[in-house]
């Protein structure tokens, strides 16, 4: 009987090919959308963690409260001791010092007079050869010219910024800024190289200096804006970050505005609502796809039932029982759902994997963007991608057939002769 | 089944509700049919022919009275038991053939045997025999769309008789056929009735069919107006 049903399915394209394509396309879209949204979210999290606040950030309460308006005068003091404490208490987390600074970059000519000046936003990090920052910020991969700083007083500029200033590795630069106490500060650097992060907001005009040089330049001995922590997990785990923060903050002085406080990326980046929104939007988009697919398949099942009205009537008249007819409709839908879901999942995974490996360059779409996000959007294929489309694809087909097939039980056998005779 | 009686009805009544009106389609119909009969229910539209055929075919149940078909009381049959009785012992032939369009003639004829769970070799033999009886062995692999109306009806007959049922019910089987094809179909059924001993019961008002009947039961307004045993072609 199964062979008989399979023959019918293969020969009648409207009851096999159309539902199969519907399931396959629906499942492909669900799988691809899920991996794409995961990839996009990951890229945003990763860029935010790398450049803005880490997965967790330790700063003064005042600095944390000031958010984007925070200045160096609210910096954390005694950072060597705090860094040591963090490394001891949370050894699995990678900890680094970060200081943001702003000012003017002055490029002198051969006579020592100003040739060109430009405002710049800078980031002070540990640029020593053994520093984890090299990996976190992918400095080696991002190097566009020259070399990474290997001696005190060496600095990196973003490649676009260096072109605008018309400077090359080896040229001298002067940073004109203010100390953490508000005095004017000047400091001479040598450009060791240029970098291109593929993050438009950083590539437009960033200076990367060593944290020791900036501590000296801005009169910040044993001080830094914050200590960034990077969790040993792929993506961002908000629950783990929250546990760390709760443990660090437990028993600390909450009245001293200069006391250290640990915040999760969710809080420190100010993107908490956006995180929630992205999560909800992802769930919503996937849900809409699933519901739409179920409705289409249910409708396809109803259309199929109408089209096969005569066939079902003959089968009932010949002596097939209603439960047997119903079971055969379910078996057909199961086969269609299974085949469509397998095809759709494979296609979705293939597309997702391609986008994960190759990505889409969106830098041209956001030349003036201030959002810190990777210029190349990538998908992320996860184990969830395997079943997020497969299970709904199979269920939607089966449930669609189960609901539409109930019409078999409403069929009045007393009317069969009249229906089949007309 | 005493004395070869395959169907017996006693004071059979079937009422339908049409809106608030109660329509009585059969009024105390009492009949008996013996094994091997070639009989027809004759009468104008609305006389109750199809209703009686439905009850005898276990597709419907009487409102009152009794109908015993092949030893089973129709009024007390469960739907599953009724389906089982149809699949084993009753063959149906419809006016519009109702072949399953995606299957070949062979597969259409094979379908009732699949319901009975027969082995493939047994099915092959029975289907081949049935197609030979109706003269369509060479069209076994044709789809219904590739068959003429007469050929389609002959496939439908093969499907009805392939399981060697004791009873074949035919509802206006020649209504969609021309005179020549009707004649061929009826001759096929006559020879099957003769060779296999199958009981044929028709519902018809087609004179071409009536000429072949050996028993003609006239129904008027749900009552048996006349029950006549006759020689074929006696009209």
XYZ file of C-alpha atoms in Angstrom:
657
model
C 0.000 0.000 0.000
C 2.900 2.370 0.785
C 4.364 1.766 -2.673
C 0.947 2.480 -4.158
C 0.706 5.774 -2.236
C 4.283 6.711 -3.148
C 3.510 6.139 -6.856
C 0.512 8.448 -6.592
C 2.595 11.082 -4.834
C 5.375 11.001 -7.402
C 3.021 11.128 -10.369
C 0.678 13.804 -9.060
C 2.896 16.868 -8.917
C 0.220 19.096 -7.425
C 0.119 16.862 -4.378
C 3.873 16.294 -4.138
C 5.948 18.906 -5.934
C 4.000 21.998 -4.849
C 3.818 21.096 -1.131
C 7.414 19.844 -1.254
C 8.635 23.119 -2.747
C 6.542 25.105 -0.259
C 8.048 23.225 2.677
C 11.568 23.322 1.248
C 11.449 27.063 0.510
C 9.886 27.848 3.891
C 12.422 25.751 5.777
C 15.297 27.227 3.741
C 14.176 30.735 4.644
C 13.763 29.904 8.342
C 17.195 28.232 8.572
C 18.912 30.967 6.572
C 17.186 33.822 8.431
C 18.081 32.285 11.777
C 21.758 31.858 10.917
C 21.898 35.283 9.269
C 20.346 37.037 12.266
C 22.624 35.149 14.645
C 25.631 36.179 12.572
C 24.538 39.805 12.387
C 23.893 39.933 16.128
C 27.216 38.255 16.860
C 29.068 40.757 14.679
C 27.462 43.612 16.565
C 28.251 42.049 19.923
C 31.831 41.271 18.903
C 32.530 44.765 17.562
C 30.912 46.371 20.604
C 32.933 44.183 22.959
C 36.217 44.781 21.117
C 35.973 48.543 20.760
C 33.453 49.846 23.309
C 33.312 47.986 26.588
C 34.407 44.321 26.523
C 31.981 41.656 27.664
C 32.311 43.128 31.144
C 33.856 46.448 32.124
C 35.281 47.655 35.425
C 35.248 51.449 35.790
C 34.466 54.003 38.465
C 30.808 54.438 39.350
C 30.997 57.999 38.045
C 32.515 56.879 34.733
C 29.882 54.168 34.348
C 27.105 56.627 35.125
C 28.407 59.238 32.665
C 28.197 56.716 29.810
C 29.295 58.144 26.454
C 30.012 61.542 28.061
C 32.596 60.112 30.470
C 35.968 61.909 30.497
C 39.407 60.895 31.687
C 38.991 62.770 34.977
C 36.606 59.981 36.036
C 39.241 57.311 35.301
C 39.952 54.394 37.584
C 42.965 54.807 39.854
C 45.186 51.998 41.109
C 44.508 49.929 38.025
C 47.551 47.678 38.456
C 46.153 46.449 41.758
C 42.613 46.080 40.335
C 43.969 44.240 37.288
C 45.891 41.869 39.560
C 42.761 41.232 41.639
C 40.669 40.547 38.541
C 43.239 38.161 37.083
C 43.382 36.319 40.396
C 39.624 36.107 41.010
C 38.552 35.531 37.396
C 41.436 33.695 35.758
C 39.384 32.435 32.794
C 38.547 35.966 31.675
C 40.976 38.017 29.571
C 41.501 41.421 31.200
C 42.942 44.507 29.501
C 43.291 48.211 30.307
C 41.606 50.731 28.055
C 41.569 54.522 27.930
C 39.737 56.670 25.418
C 41.155 60.039 24.573
C 40.531 62.849 22.154
C 42.500 65.791 20.839
C 44.310 67.138 17.832
C 46.855 65.284 15.796
C 49.459 67.698 14.531
C 51.752 66.694 11.661
C 54.879 68.855 11.318
C 56.720 69.623 8.090
C 60.489 69.352 7.627
C 60.998 72.668 9.469
C 58.966 71.485 12.462
C 56.045 73.748 11.630
C 52.477 72.450 11.468
C 51.780 70.988 8.057
C 48.354 69.627 8.852
C 46.116 69.160 11.915
C 43.033 67.112 12.463
C 40.809 66.221 15.391
C 41.156 62.580 16.385
C 39.563 60.020 18.673
C 42.029 57.670 20.253
C 42.134 54.432 22.121
C 44.959 53.489 24.461
C 45.576 49.781 24.743
C 48.338 47.425 25.715
C 50.362 47.204 22.501
C 53.173 45.029 23.914
C 53.993 41.934 21.806
C 52.487 39.539 24.374
C 49.315 41.608 24.778
C 45.949 39.831 24.260
C 44.769 43.043 22.559
C 46.595 41.998 19.396
C 44.189 39.075 19.120
C 41.096 40.834 20.442
C 41.408 43.689 17.938
C 42.895 41.460 15.219
C 45.734 43.956 14.897
C 47.999 41.763 12.804
C 45.209 41.041 10.297
C 44.181 44.700 10.314
C 47.653 46.093 9.614
C 47.521 47.957 6.289
C 51.078 49.334 6.236
C 54.172 49.508 8.452
C 54.453 47.394 11.569
C 52.812 47.102 14.977
C 54.396 49.296 17.706
C 57.460 47.644 19.177
C 58.972 50.542 21.111
C 57.646 53.276 23.413
C 56.286 56.308 21.567
C 55.110 54.354 18.541
C 51.506 54.727 17.478
C 49.045 53.365 14.924
C 46.603 55.384 12.820
C 43.644 54.156 10.909
C 44.622 53.851 7.256
C 42.000 56.299 5.954
C 43.020 58.849 8.572
C 46.710 58.471 7.680
C 45.911 59.044 3.996
C 43.958 62.179 4.844
C 46.883 63.477 6.919
C 49.298 62.296 4.205
C 51.578 60.539 6.692
C 53.507 57.327 6.293
C 55.069 54.924 8.767
C 58.129 56.570 10.292
C 56.611 60.071 10.233
C 56.372 62.101 13.442
C 53.027 63.141 14.988
C 52.133 65.270 17.962
C 49.066 64.617 20.053
C 47.613 67.773 21.564
C 45.160 66.857 24.326
C 44.435 67.454 28.020
C 45.557 65.582 31.111
C 43.083 63.856 33.370
C 43.358 66.898 35.620
C 42.419 69.324 32.827
C 45.859 70.705 31.943
C 47.054 70.922 28.371
C 49.163 67.990 27.221
C 51.360 67.408 24.194
C 53.162 64.220 23.342
C 55.246 63.212 20.367
C 54.713 59.898 18.606
C 56.219 58.068 15.700
C 53.796 56.452 13.284
C 54.720 52.764 13.159
C 51.887 51.595 10.917
C 48.332 51.998 9.710
C 45.394 49.706 10.341
C 42.044 49.015 8.692
C 39.542 47.340 11.023
C 36.668 47.064 8.573
C 34.589 49.010 11.077
C 33.621 52.306 9.521
C 33.356 54.216 12.807
C 36.937 53.257 13.705
C 38.462 53.526 10.252
C 37.512 57.155 9.725
C 39.843 58.760 12.275
C 41.249 56.604 15.033
C 44.588 56.702 16.849
C 45.792 53.577 18.650
C 48.451 54.284 21.244
C 50.103 52.182 23.907
C 48.466 52.532 27.337
C 51.825 53.345 28.984
C 52.456 56.221 26.568
C 48.998 57.638 27.148
C 49.324 57.309 30.936
C 52.467 59.372 30.603
C 51.036 61.807 28.057
C 47.800 62.494 29.912
C 49.331 62.358 33.364
C 47.431 59.251 34.365
C 49.964 57.196 36.368
C 48.448 53.820 37.403
C 45.132 54.977 35.944
C 42.957 53.969 33.023
C 39.384 54.631 31.953
C 38.412 51.032 32.503
C 39.413 47.409 32.605
C 37.744 45.375 29.861
C 37.023 41.701 30.407
C 36.521 39.200 27.579
C 34.687 35.972 28.402
C 36.060 32.654 27.196
C 32.935 31.926 25.090
C 31.911 32.437 21.486
C 29.438 35.293 21.092
C 28.207 36.965 24.268
C 26.794 35.203 27.308
C 24.821 37.778 29.291
C 24.044 35.374 32.122
C 27.707 34.549 32.667
C 28.633 38.243 32.472
C 25.930 39.080 35.022
C 27.189 36.389 37.411
C 30.731 37.776 37.178
C 29.531 41.328 37.755
C 27.429 40.307 40.758
C 30.392 38.482 42.277
C 32.777 41.401 41.724
C 30.364 44.042 42.986
C 29.306 42.105 46.042
C 30.265 43.937 49.261
C 31.811 46.948 47.498
C 31.214 50.531 48.522
C 28.220 51.873 46.616
C 28.488 55.420 47.902
C 31.997 56.243 46.647
C 31.611 57.552 43.088
C 35.216 56.633 42.347
C 34.924 53.079 43.628
C 35.197 50.383 40.931
C 32.063 48.739 39.618
C 31.719 45.943 37.084
C 29.056 46.228 34.389
C 28.015 43.765 31.728
C 28.241 44.714 28.034
C 24.463 44.933 28.035
C 24.601 47.782 30.580
C 27.948 49.344 29.705
C 27.204 49.693 26.002
C 23.780 51.225 26.607
C 22.468 48.748 24.050
C 20.415 46.622 26.478
C 17.134 47.559 24.845
C 18.624 46.898 21.433
C 19.805 43.461 22.562
C 16.254 42.693 23.707
C 14.836 44.101 20.494
C 17.172 42.026 18.344
C 16.290 38.891 20.317
C 12.571 39.604 20.052
C 12.813 40.526 16.360
C 14.728 37.342 15.595
C 12.100 35.246 17.384
C 9.301 37.188 15.700
C 10.713 36.853 12.182
C 11.298 33.126 12.605
C 7.814 32.711 14.149
C 6.168 34.617 11.295
C 7.903 32.385 8.779
C 6.780 29.288 10.654
C 3.153 30.446 10.984
C 3.025 31.571 7.337
C 4.423 28.228 6.246
C 1.893 26.340 8.377
C -1.010 28.382 6.948
C 0.182 27.877 3.360
C 0.570 24.143 3.916
C -2.768 23.850 5.667
C -4.331 25.662 2.739
C -2.464 23.383 0.329
C -3.852 20.434 2.282
C -7.398 21.810 1.989
C -6.974 22.444 -1.723
C -5.606 18.942 -2.123
C -8.586 17.514 -0.229
C -10.983 19.350 -2.536
C -9.113 18.216 -5.621
C -9.059 14.641 -4.381
C -12.684 14.661 -3.295
C -13.632 12.156 -5.971
C -10.675 9.904 -5.258
C -11.456 9.766 -1.542
C -15.105 9.046 -2.352
C -14.156 6.101 -4.572
C -11.809 4.731 -1.936
C -14.532 4.923 0.719
C -17.062 3.286 -1.598
C -14.663 0.508 -2.550
C -14.269 -0.296 1.120
C -11.353 1.622 2.555
C -12.358 2.798 6.027
C -12.301 6.479 6.940
C -9.505 6.026 9.512
C -7.452 4.193 6.870
C -7.951 6.993 4.335
C -7.048 9.556 7.012
C -3.919 7.603 7.962
C -2.826 7.458 4.339
C -3.247 11.251 4.024
C -1.103 11.686 7.153
C 1.504 9.260 5.816
C 1.670 11.210 2.541
C 2.062 14.505 4.396
C 4.759 12.998 6.591
C 6.731 11.891 3.526
C 6.316 15.313 1.891
C 7.192 17.134 5.122
C 10.225 14.949 5.703
C 11.574 15.343 2.164
C 10.822 19.081 2.064
C 12.323 19.698 5.502
C 15.494 17.760 4.672
C 15.910 19.631 1.375
C 15.079 22.984 2.975
C 17.435 22.425 5.890
C 20.281 21.423 3.574
C 19.666 24.444 1.341
C 19.365 26.798 4.337
C 22.524 25.417 5.930
C 24.344 25.700 2.600
C 23.354 29.343 2.182
C 24.088 30.098 5.831
C 27.471 28.385 5.660
C 28.353 30.287 2.482
C 27.462 33.585 4.151
C 29.367 32.540 7.253
C 32.549 31.893 5.263
C 32.320 34.621 2.598
C 30.075 37.297 4.139
C 28.576 40.414 2.563
C 30.614 43.613 2.485
C 28.295 46.412 3.622
C 30.971 49.101 4.067
C 29.686 50.926 0.997
C 26.258 51.198 2.613
C 27.476 53.064 5.701
C 30.328 55.438 4.839
C 29.440 57.779 7.723
C 28.184 55.222 10.222
C 28.914 55.743 13.890
C 27.696 52.284 14.860
C 30.573 50.027 15.790
C 29.881 47.011 13.611
C 31.945 44.877 11.275
C 31.822 45.988 7.627
C 31.343 42.376 6.533
C 28.065 40.787 7.605
C 28.346 37.089 8.229
C 25.864 34.389 9.148
C 26.541 31.949 11.968
C 25.472 28.331 11.527
C 24.774 26.672 14.873
C 23.323 23.308 15.922
C 20.005 25.151 16.357
C 20.041 25.872 12.602
C 19.641 22.140 11.957
C 16.266 21.825 13.688
C 14.818 25.345 13.768
C 13.368 24.876 10.271
C 13.243 21.086 10.115
C 10.843 20.532 13.024
C 8.340 23.275 12.047
C 8.528 22.171 8.398
C 7.623 18.627 9.307
C 5.019 19.653 11.883
C 3.366 22.283 9.680
C 2.903 19.768 6.871
C 1.663 17.056 9.177
C -0.652 19.292 11.220
C -1.926 20.955 8.021
C -2.847 17.536 6.620
C -4.219 16.381 9.983
C -6.606 19.352 10.152
C -7.640 19.447 6.510
C -7.905 15.643 6.406
C -10.560 15.668 9.150
C -12.975 16.393 6.328
C -12.778 12.672 5.522
C -14.699 11.900 8.705
C -17.398 14.397 7.811
C -17.965 12.712 4.482
C -21.401 11.086 4.329
C -21.127 7.702 2.679
C -24.861 7.876 1.908
C -24.088 10.657 -0.554
C -21.245 8.841 -2.285
C -23.293 7.284 -5.062
C -24.833 10.654 -5.887
C -21.455 12.455 -5.697
C -19.608 9.846 -7.715
C -22.370 9.560 -10.242
C -22.458 13.236 -11.101
C -27.618 -16.825 3.693
C -30.471 -19.233 3.544
C -31.546 -20.675 0.192
C -28.979 -18.621 -1.700
C -30.532 -15.300 -0.660
C -27.842 -12.613 -0.750
C -30.051 -9.588 -0.091
C -33.302 -9.307 1.773
C -35.151 -6.212 2.858
C -38.210 -6.130 5.037
C -40.472 -3.084 5.302
C -37.464 -0.889 4.593
C -38.051 2.801 5.202
C -35.606 5.629 4.594
C -36.502 9.171 5.555
C -34.481 12.332 4.928
C -34.866 15.738 6.477
C -34.816 18.491 3.918
C -35.027 21.696 5.943
C -38.136 21.268 8.085
C -39.692 18.844 5.690
C -39.337 15.101 6.059
C -38.888 13.309 2.781
C -39.654 9.591 2.669
C -37.425 8.101 -0.050
C -38.307 4.434 0.594
C -41.658 3.239 1.872
C -41.740 -0.261 3.359
C -39.719 -1.908 0.611
C -39.543 -5.701 0.988
C -37.422 -7.573 -1.545
C -35.193 -10.628 -1.846
C -32.346 -11.262 -4.269
C -30.705 -14.665 -4.798
C -27.150 -15.460 -5.743
C -26.470 -15.025 -9.482
C -29.382 -12.695 -10.215
C -29.032 -10.029 -12.920
C -31.600 -7.558 -11.658
C -32.364 -3.887 -11.940
C -34.135 -1.206 -9.966
C -35.985 0.833 -12.541
C -37.858 4.050 -12.176
C -37.806 7.790 -12.732
C -35.549 10.180 -10.847
C -36.557 10.433 -7.184
C -38.205 7.032 -7.120
C -35.724 5.716 -4.516
C -33.456 3.549 -6.725
C -30.142 5.047 -5.557
C -31.291 5.190 -1.936
C -32.079 1.469 -1.988
C -28.786 0.745 -3.743
C -26.946 2.784 -1.053
C -28.513 0.762 1.743
C -27.799 -2.546 0.020
C -24.219 -1.333 -0.580
C -23.896 -0.511 3.175
C -23.228 3.126 2.317
C -26.396 4.158 4.140
C -28.629 2.737 6.865
C -32.439 2.467 6.907
C -34.603 4.631 9.136
C -36.683 1.572 9.998
C -37.186 -1.942 8.755
C -34.360 -4.380 8.108
C -31.859 -4.988 5.348
C -29.732 -8.111 5.458
C -26.876 -8.134 2.951
C -24.666 -11.220 2.677
C -25.788 -12.239 6.139
C -25.083 -8.863 7.790
C -27.813 -6.596 9.160
C -27.069 -3.223 7.565
C -28.838 -1.164 10.233
C -26.524 -2.422 12.961
C -23.240 -2.361 11.073
C -20.463 -0.117 12.378
C -18.825 2.121 9.726
C -15.603 0.093 9.868
C -17.463 -3.223 9.576
C -19.514 -1.827 6.696
C -16.291 -0.744 4.940
C -14.866 -4.212 5.500
C -17.993 -5.850 4.010
C -17.767 -3.585 0.958
C -14.064 -4.216 0.483
C -14.492 -8.011 0.631
C -17.816 -8.812 -0.903
C -19.323 -5.869 -2.796
C -18.179 -4.258 -6.038
C -19.355 -0.834 -7.211
C -19.693 0.562 -10.716
C -20.531 4.244 -11.073
C -21.949 6.317 -13.857
C -18.769 8.404 -14.281
C -16.239 5.561 -13.983
C -14.312 7.315 -11.156
C -10.961 5.811 -11.973
C -8.041 7.189 -9.972
C -6.417 9.481 -12.569
C -2.749 9.137 -11.586
C -2.775 5.354 -11.707
C -2.709 3.020 -14.707
C -5.597 0.730 -15.598
C -3.670 -2.119 -13.950
C -3.144 -0.152 -10.730
C -6.783 0.979 -10.606
C -7.904 -2.628 -10.800
C -5.254 -3.651 -8.274
C -6.405 -1.140 -5.631
C -9.272 -3.199 -4.077
C -6.852 -6.126 -3.684
C -4.364 -3.919 -1.842
C -7.094 -3.158 0.677
C -7.467 -6.894 1.219
C -3.739 -7.273 1.869
C -3.159 -9.808 -0.912
C 0.351 -10.825 -1.939
C 1.842 -9.298 -5.063
C 1.821 -12.536 -7.049
C -1.821 -13.197 -6.168
C -2.717 -9.627 -7.090
C -0.907 -9.881 -10.424
C -2.848 -12.990 -11.401
C -6.241 -11.604 -10.379
C -5.686 -8.218 -12.034
C -4.505 -9.842 -15.263
C -7.545 -12.129 -15.245
C -9.914 -9.231 -14.594
C -8.449 -7.145 -17.409
C -8.733 -10.127 -19.732
C -12.406 -10.606 -18.765
C -13.136 -7.067 -19.880
C -10.881 -7.328 -22.951
C -8.344 -4.739 -21.858
C -5.235 -6.806 -21.107
C -3.342 -4.804 -23.734
C -4.263 -1.466 -22.099
C -3.014 -2.382 -18.633
C -0.401 0.357 -18.570
C -2.640 3.108 -19.913
C -3.748 5.966 -17.692
C -7.479 6.876 -17.548
C -6.829 9.932 -19.722
C -5.545 7.624 -22.454
C -8.691 5.469 -22.407
C -12.008 6.024 -24.174
C -15.233 6.249 -22.154
C -16.101 2.631 -22.944
C -12.623 1.435 -22.020
C -12.718 3.420 -18.782
C -16.013 1.845 -17.792
C -14.626 -1.601 -18.587
C -11.667 -0.866 -16.285
C -14.205 0.192 -13.640
C -15.995 -3.137 -14.131
C -12.699 -5.014 -13.791
C -12.038 -3.082 -10.586
C -15.479 -4.048 -9.280
C -15.128 -7.764 -10.042
C -11.386 -8.334 -9.503
C -11.884 -9.481 -5.915
C -14.630 -11.867 -7.069
C -17.339 -10.160 -5.003
C -20.617 -11.886 -4.366
C -22.490 -8.745 -5.268
C -21.898 -5.976 -7.829
C -23.947 -2.798 -7.568
C -24.051 -0.634 -10.680
C -25.528 2.845 -10.567
C -26.478 4.030 -14.071
C -23.374 2.336 -15.533
C -24.150 3.217 -19.151
C -25.375 6.775 -18.700
C -22.179 8.256 -20.148
C -21.723 5.765 -22.945
C -22.965 5.556 -26.513
C -25.157 2.662 -27.674
C -22.311 0.536 -29.007
C -20.177 0.864 -25.873
C -23.225 0.329 -23.662
C -23.940 -2.887 -25.477
C -20.334 -4.108 -25.071
C -20.299 -3.204 -21.376
C -23.565 -4.993 -20.717
C -22.423 -8.077 -22.570
C -19.263 -8.077 -20.459
C -21.350 -7.933 -17.291
C -23.679 -10.654 -18.515
C -20.764 -12.984 -19.182
C -19.184 -12.197 -15.786
C -22.545 -12.923 -14.161
C -22.670 -16.168 -16.045
C -19.029 -17.231 -15.606
C -18.431 -16.092 -12.021
C -21.941 -16.422 -10.646
C -21.757 -12.854 -9.345
C -25.053 -11.181 -8.456
C -25.555 -7.909 -10.375
C -27.978 -5.265 -9.192
C -28.486 -2.178 -11.315
C -30.081 1.162 -10.687
C -31.130 2.520 -14.060
C -33.703 4.118 -16.248
C -31.685 3.377 -19.397
C -33.658 1.216 -21.832
C -30.409 -0.285 -23.125
C -29.739 -1.739 -19.677
C -33.314 -2.750 -19.026
C -33.258 -4.970 -22.095
C -30.533 -7.114 -20.511
C -32.193 -7.545 -17.092
C -33.582 -10.893 -16.023
C -35.506 -9.264 -13.202
C -36.937 -5.772 -13.318
C -38.151 -4.077 -10.129
C -40.023 -0.859 -10.780
C -39.956 1.731 -8.046
C -42.364 4.635 -7.959
C -42.340 7.179 -5.142
C -40.286 4.875 -2.927
C -42.571 1.879 -3.283
C -42.148 -1.316 -5.271
C -44.696 -0.874 -8.031
C -43.781 -3.991 -9.958
C -41.358 -6.911 -9.549
C -41.045 -8.827 -12.765
C -38.903 -11.851 -13.626
C -38.283 -11.818 -17.337
C -36.241 -13.042 -20.214
C -33.541 -10.669 -21.370
C -34.454 -8.516 -24.372
C -38.123 -9.236 -23.683
C -39.074 -5.545 -24.070
